[in-house]
Amino acid sequence: MKKPPAPFPRKEWRSLLRSLLRESSYLPDPIARSACHDQVLQRFRRYHEERRTRIRTDPIRLVQLHKNARHHLSILRRANEAFSRPLEKVLRFAYGRTGRRRRELLSKMLAEDAPQDSNSLETLLTNPSQFEDGWKPPTIITTLLTSQNNNPTVGQLSGLPSVKDLKPPIPEKNAWGRSVPLVRRRNIRRRWYKNVLDVLLPPLPESELRVLEGLISGQIPWKPPRLRYTSRTTTSATNNVDTKAGMIRTILTAGPPKEGTFRPYINGRPHKLTRRFMCRLWKRISSLVPRQYWNAAGNARFTWDSAKPVPTIALSAREESSWKLFRGADASLVETKTLASPPEGDRWQELGSDASR
């Protein structure tokens, strides 16, 4: 029996891989370039290293993979053309606010919260099993969830659903007025913990956080990448609108001819890659990254950056200049206070005697 041909030849997959890697190298962010490059290679190598023939040759799976690859290539191309939404989507993936990188950073944060000494390990072993009665989620999870819920910027920019309950919402009685069964209590805890892990935004590694803050402050130099454009001007006789048939075909397919419309920019418009444009996107990403620190008791705490610069209400000045500005102010304040105090004398005594009457 003859083997059916593959939906897509190897040459087309090779060309698609090169296009994805080329577009990844044009991204205007250093972290995004390396993250997207690694993601593309990992996805293609995962398919290449698949040993099961029935999965490698499944036509439905191949069509879906080809469709996903073309979709990601379109996102990278529009991001390099400075469409704000696709570029912000790429930056969110690169800095671990969505997708696979977010789950990896979250797993790393939970691994760092593991017991560090024998006493902590013994306490962990004596605790109930996961999702059983008496089980409590890790402290760092509830601390980060509380800090994230208290920050309104995260709810506005992240696009993730919020989990307001800081513990599993287990009812006291079921619909029949009986105690909730153990299986249902366990499932409620498991579902709550999964929802919490789906919305948490973990902190970035220190190296990547320094790069992000350096790009925003200007300490790390940045310049727009140089793109290699290709000419895509194609002419054909069927698309010629000078002829009557071409005019009718154009009207039937694209509607009446118009000039100066925004139809090509329904889903956004390309911008010019400038530092001001990139800083606006970097600040939005920075406002979704928690800064982790430890208090005096050794507990983890989190702070958040603002998406917009906070206006300053005071200016710093040197001590000698402030002395020149406010010299003699204390004496004038004392004199003003003395003049504003009520006078003492016979007048107040007369007013007091009149009041007593």
Short mmCIF file of N, CA and C in Angstrom, two decimals, residues 251-326:
data_model
loop_
_atom_site.label_atom_id
_atom_site.label_comp_id
_atom_site.label_asym_id
_atom_site.label_seq_id
_atom_site.Cartn_x
_atom_site.Cartn_y
_atom_site.Cartn_z
N ILE A 251 -14.98 46.07 -7.17
CA ILE A 251 -16.16 46.55 -6.44
C ILE A 251 -16.87 45.39 -5.75
N LEU A 252 -16.94 44.23 -6.43
CA LEU A 252 -17.64 43.09 -5.86
C LEU A 252 -16.88 42.48 -4.68
N THR A 253 -15.57 42.50 -4.72
CA THR A 253 -14.77 41.87 -3.66
C THR A 253 -14.46 42.81 -2.51
N ALA A 254 -14.08 44.06 -2.80
CA ALA A 254 -13.66 45.00 -1.75
C ALA A 254 -14.62 46.15 -1.56
N GLY A 255 -15.72 46.23 -2.29
CA GLY A 255 -16.65 47.33 -2.12
C GLY A 255 -16.28 48.51 -3.01
N PRO A 256 -17.06 49.56 -2.93
CA PRO A 256 -16.77 50.75 -3.76
C PRO A 256 -15.40 51.33 -3.42
N PRO A 257 -14.73 51.91 -4.38
CA PRO A 257 -13.40 52.48 -4.11
C PRO A 257 -13.47 53.67 -3.17
N LYS A 258 -12.61 53.68 -2.16
CA LYS A 258 -12.55 54.76 -1.18
C LYS A 258 -11.10 55.22 -1.03
N GLU A 259 -10.96 56.40 -0.53
CA GLU A 259 -9.62 56.95 -0.30
C GLU A 259 -9.52 57.46 1.13
N GLY A 260 -8.35 57.21 1.74
CA GLY A 260 -8.10 57.73 3.07
C GLY A 260 -8.89 57.07 4.17
N THR A 261 -9.20 55.77 4.06
CA THR A 261 -9.93 55.06 5.11
C THR A 261 -8.94 54.37 6.06
N PHE A 262 -9.44 53.96 7.22
CA PHE A 262 -8.64 53.27 8.21
C PHE A 262 -8.93 51.76 8.24
N ARG A 263 -9.46 51.24 7.15
CA ARG A 263 -9.77 49.82 7.10
C ARG A 263 -8.54 48.94 7.32
N PRO A 264 -7.35 49.28 6.75
CA PRO A 264 -6.18 48.42 7.02
C PRO A 264 -5.74 48.43 8.48
N TYR A 265 -6.21 49.39 9.28
CA TYR A 265 -5.73 49.54 10.65
C TYR A 265 -6.84 49.27 11.66
N ILE A 266 -7.77 48.35 11.31
CA ILE A 266 -8.85 48.04 12.24
C ILE A 266 -8.29 47.42 13.53
N ASN A 267 -7.33 46.56 13.39
CA ASN A 267 -6.73 45.88 14.55
C ASN A 267 -5.45 46.56 15.02
N GLY A 268 -5.31 47.83 14.78
CA GLY A 268 -4.12 48.56 15.19
C GLY A 268 -3.41 49.14 13.99
N ARG A 269 -2.40 49.94 14.27
CA ARG A 269 -1.64 50.56 13.20
C ARG A 269 -0.16 50.49 13.54
N PRO A 270 0.70 50.47 12.55
CA PRO A 270 2.14 50.43 12.84
C PRO A 270 2.63 51.78 13.36
N HIS A 271 3.59 51.73 14.27
CA HIS A 271 4.20 52.92 14.82
C HIS A 271 5.67 52.98 14.40
N LYS A 272 6.27 54.09 14.71
CA LYS A 272 7.69 54.23 14.49
C LYS A 272 8.42 53.81 15.76
N LEU A 273 9.38 52.91 15.61
CA LEU A 273 10.10 52.39 16.77
C LEU A 273 11.03 53.47 17.32
N THR A 274 10.59 54.11 18.38
CA THR A 274 11.40 55.10 19.07
C THR A 274 11.57 54.68 20.52
N ARG A 275 12.49 55.34 21.18
CA ARG A 275 12.70 55.02 22.60
C ARG A 275 11.47 55.38 23.44
N ARG A 276 10.81 56.46 23.10
CA ARG A 276 9.61 56.87 23.84
C ARG A 276 8.51 55.81 23.71
N PHE A 277 8.33 55.27 22.50
CA PHE A 277 7.33 54.23 22.28
C PHE A 277 7.67 52.96 23.04
N MET A 278 8.94 52.57 23.05
CA MET A 278 9.35 51.35 23.76
C MET A 278 9.28 51.54 25.27
N CYS A 279 9.61 52.73 25.77
CA CYS A 279 9.54 52.96 27.21
C CYS A 279 8.11 52.84 27.72
N ARG A 280 7.16 53.23 26.91
CA ARG A 280 5.76 53.10 27.34
C ARG A 280 5.40 51.62 27.51
N LEU A 281 5.85 50.78 26.58
CA LEU A 281 5.58 49.35 26.70
C LEU A 281 6.38 48.72 27.84
N TRP A 282 7.63 49.13 28.01
CA TRP A 282 8.43 48.58 29.11
C TRP A 282 7.84 48.95 30.47
N LYS A 283 7.29 50.15 30.61
CA LYS A 283 6.67 50.54 31.87
C LYS A 283 5.43 49.70 32.15
N ARG A 284 4.67 49.37 31.13
CA ARG A 284 3.50 48.51 31.33
C ARG A 284 3.92 47.11 31.77
N ILE A 285 5.01 46.61 31.21
CA ILE A 285 5.51 45.30 31.63
C ILE A 285 6.06 45.39 33.05
N SER A 286 6.76 46.47 33.37
CA SER A 286 7.35 46.62 34.69
C SER A 286 6.29 46.71 35.78
N SER A 287 5.12 47.29 35.45
CA SER A 287 4.06 47.38 36.45
C SER A 287 3.43 46.03 36.75
N LEU A 288 3.70 45.00 35.93
CA LEU A 288 3.19 43.65 36.17
C LEU A 288 4.23 42.73 36.79
N VAL A 289 5.38 43.27 37.15
CA VAL A 289 6.46 42.46 37.74
C VAL A 289 6.57 42.81 39.22
N PRO A 290 6.30 41.87 40.13
CA PRO A 290 6.46 42.16 41.56
C PRO A 290 7.93 42.16 41.96
N ARG A 291 8.30 43.06 42.87
CA ARG A 291 9.65 43.12 43.44
C ARG A 291 9.61 42.44 44.81
N GLN A 292 10.38 41.38 44.94
CA GLN A 292 10.34 40.60 46.17
C GLN A 292 11.42 41.06 47.14
N TYR A 293 11.05 41.17 48.41
CA TYR A 293 12.00 41.49 49.47
C TYR A 293 11.55 40.78 50.74
N TRP A 294 12.41 40.80 51.75
CA TRP A 294 12.12 40.12 53.01
C TRP A 294 12.12 41.13 54.14
N ASN A 295 11.14 40.99 55.03
CA ASN A 295 11.05 41.91 56.17
C ASN A 295 11.96 41.43 57.30
N ALA A 296 11.85 42.10 58.45
CA ALA A 296 12.72 41.76 59.58
C ALA A 296 12.47 40.36 60.09
N ALA A 297 11.23 39.87 59.97
CA ALA A 297 10.91 38.52 60.45
C ALA A 297 11.31 37.43 59.46
N GLY A 298 11.84 37.80 58.30
CA GLY A 298 12.26 36.82 57.31
C GLY A 298 11.15 36.36 56.39
N ASN A 299 10.02 37.06 56.36
CA ASN A 299 8.90 36.70 55.48
C ASN A 299 8.99 37.47 54.17
N ALA A 300 8.56 36.83 53.11
CA ALA A 300 8.61 37.45 51.78
C ALA A 300 7.51 38.50 51.65
N ARG A 301 7.85 39.63 51.08
CA ARG A 301 6.91 40.70 50.78
C ARG A 301 7.14 41.16 49.35
N PHE A 302 6.12 41.81 48.76
CA PHE A 302 6.18 42.20 47.35
C PHE A 302 5.74 43.66 47.20
N THR A 303 6.42 44.36 46.31
CA THR A 303 6.06 45.71 45.91
C THR A 303 5.91 45.76 44.40
N TRP A 304 5.19 46.76 43.90
CA TRP A 304 4.86 46.86 42.47
C TRP A 304 5.24 48.24 41.96
N ASP A 305 5.61 48.27 40.70
CA ASP A 305 5.94 49.53 40.03
C ASP A 305 4.68 50.14 39.45
N SER A 306 4.73 51.41 39.14
CA SER A 306 3.60 52.11 38.56
C SER A 306 3.75 52.16 37.04
N ALA A 307 2.61 52.05 36.35
CA ALA A 307 2.65 52.09 34.88
C ALA A 307 2.92 53.49 34.36
N LYS A 308 2.59 54.51 35.14
CA LYS A 308 2.81 55.89 34.75
C LYS A 308 3.72 56.56 35.77
N PRO A 309 4.54 57.51 35.36
CA PRO A 309 5.41 58.18 36.33
C PRO A 309 4.60 58.97 37.34
N VAL A 310 4.97 58.81 38.60
CA VAL A 310 4.27 59.51 39.68
C VAL A 310 4.83 60.92 39.79
N PRO A 311 3.99 61.97 39.74
CA PRO A 311 4.50 63.34 39.83
C PRO A 311 5.06 63.62 41.22
N THR A 312 6.18 64.33 41.25
CA THR A 312 6.81 64.69 42.52
C THR A 312 6.21 65.98 43.04
N ILE A 313 5.95 66.03 44.35
CA ILE A 313 5.36 67.22 44.97
C ILE A 313 6.41 68.02 45.73
N ALA A 314 7.65 67.59 45.71
CA ALA A 314 8.72 68.32 46.40
C ALA A 314 10.00 68.18 45.60
N LEU A 315 10.88 69.13 45.76
CA LEU A 315 12.17 69.14 45.08
C LEU A 315 13.27 69.08 46.13
N SER A 316 14.30 68.34 45.83
CA SER A 316 15.44 68.25 46.73
C SER A 316 16.36 69.45 46.52
N ALA A 317 16.92 69.96 47.60
CA ALA A 317 17.82 71.12 47.53
C ALA A 317 18.98 70.90 48.49
N ARG A 318 20.08 71.55 48.20
CA ARG A 318 21.24 71.44 49.07
C ARG A 318 21.01 72.22 50.37
N GLU A 319 21.79 71.89 51.37
CA GLU A 319 21.60 72.52 52.68
C GLU A 319 21.94 74.00 52.64
N GLU A 320 23.02 74.36 51.93
CA GLU A 320 23.40 75.77 51.90
C GLU A 320 22.40 76.61 51.11
N SER A 321 21.84 76.03 50.03
CA SER A 321 20.86 76.80 49.26
C SER A 321 19.55 76.93 50.04
N SER A 322 19.14 75.88 50.75
CA SER A 322 17.92 76.00 51.56
C SER A 322 18.10 77.01 52.69
N TRP A 323 19.33 77.12 53.24
CA TRP A 323 19.57 78.11 54.30
C TRP A 323 19.43 79.53 53.76
N LYS A 324 19.88 79.73 52.51
CA LYS A 324 19.74 81.05 51.91
C LYS A 324 18.28 81.38 51.63
N LEU A 325 17.50 80.38 51.26
CA LEU A 325 16.10 80.64 50.94
C LEU A 325 15.26 80.91 52.19
N PHE A 326 15.49 80.15 53.26
CA PHE A 326 14.65 80.22 54.44
C PHE A 326 15.35 80.90 55.62
#
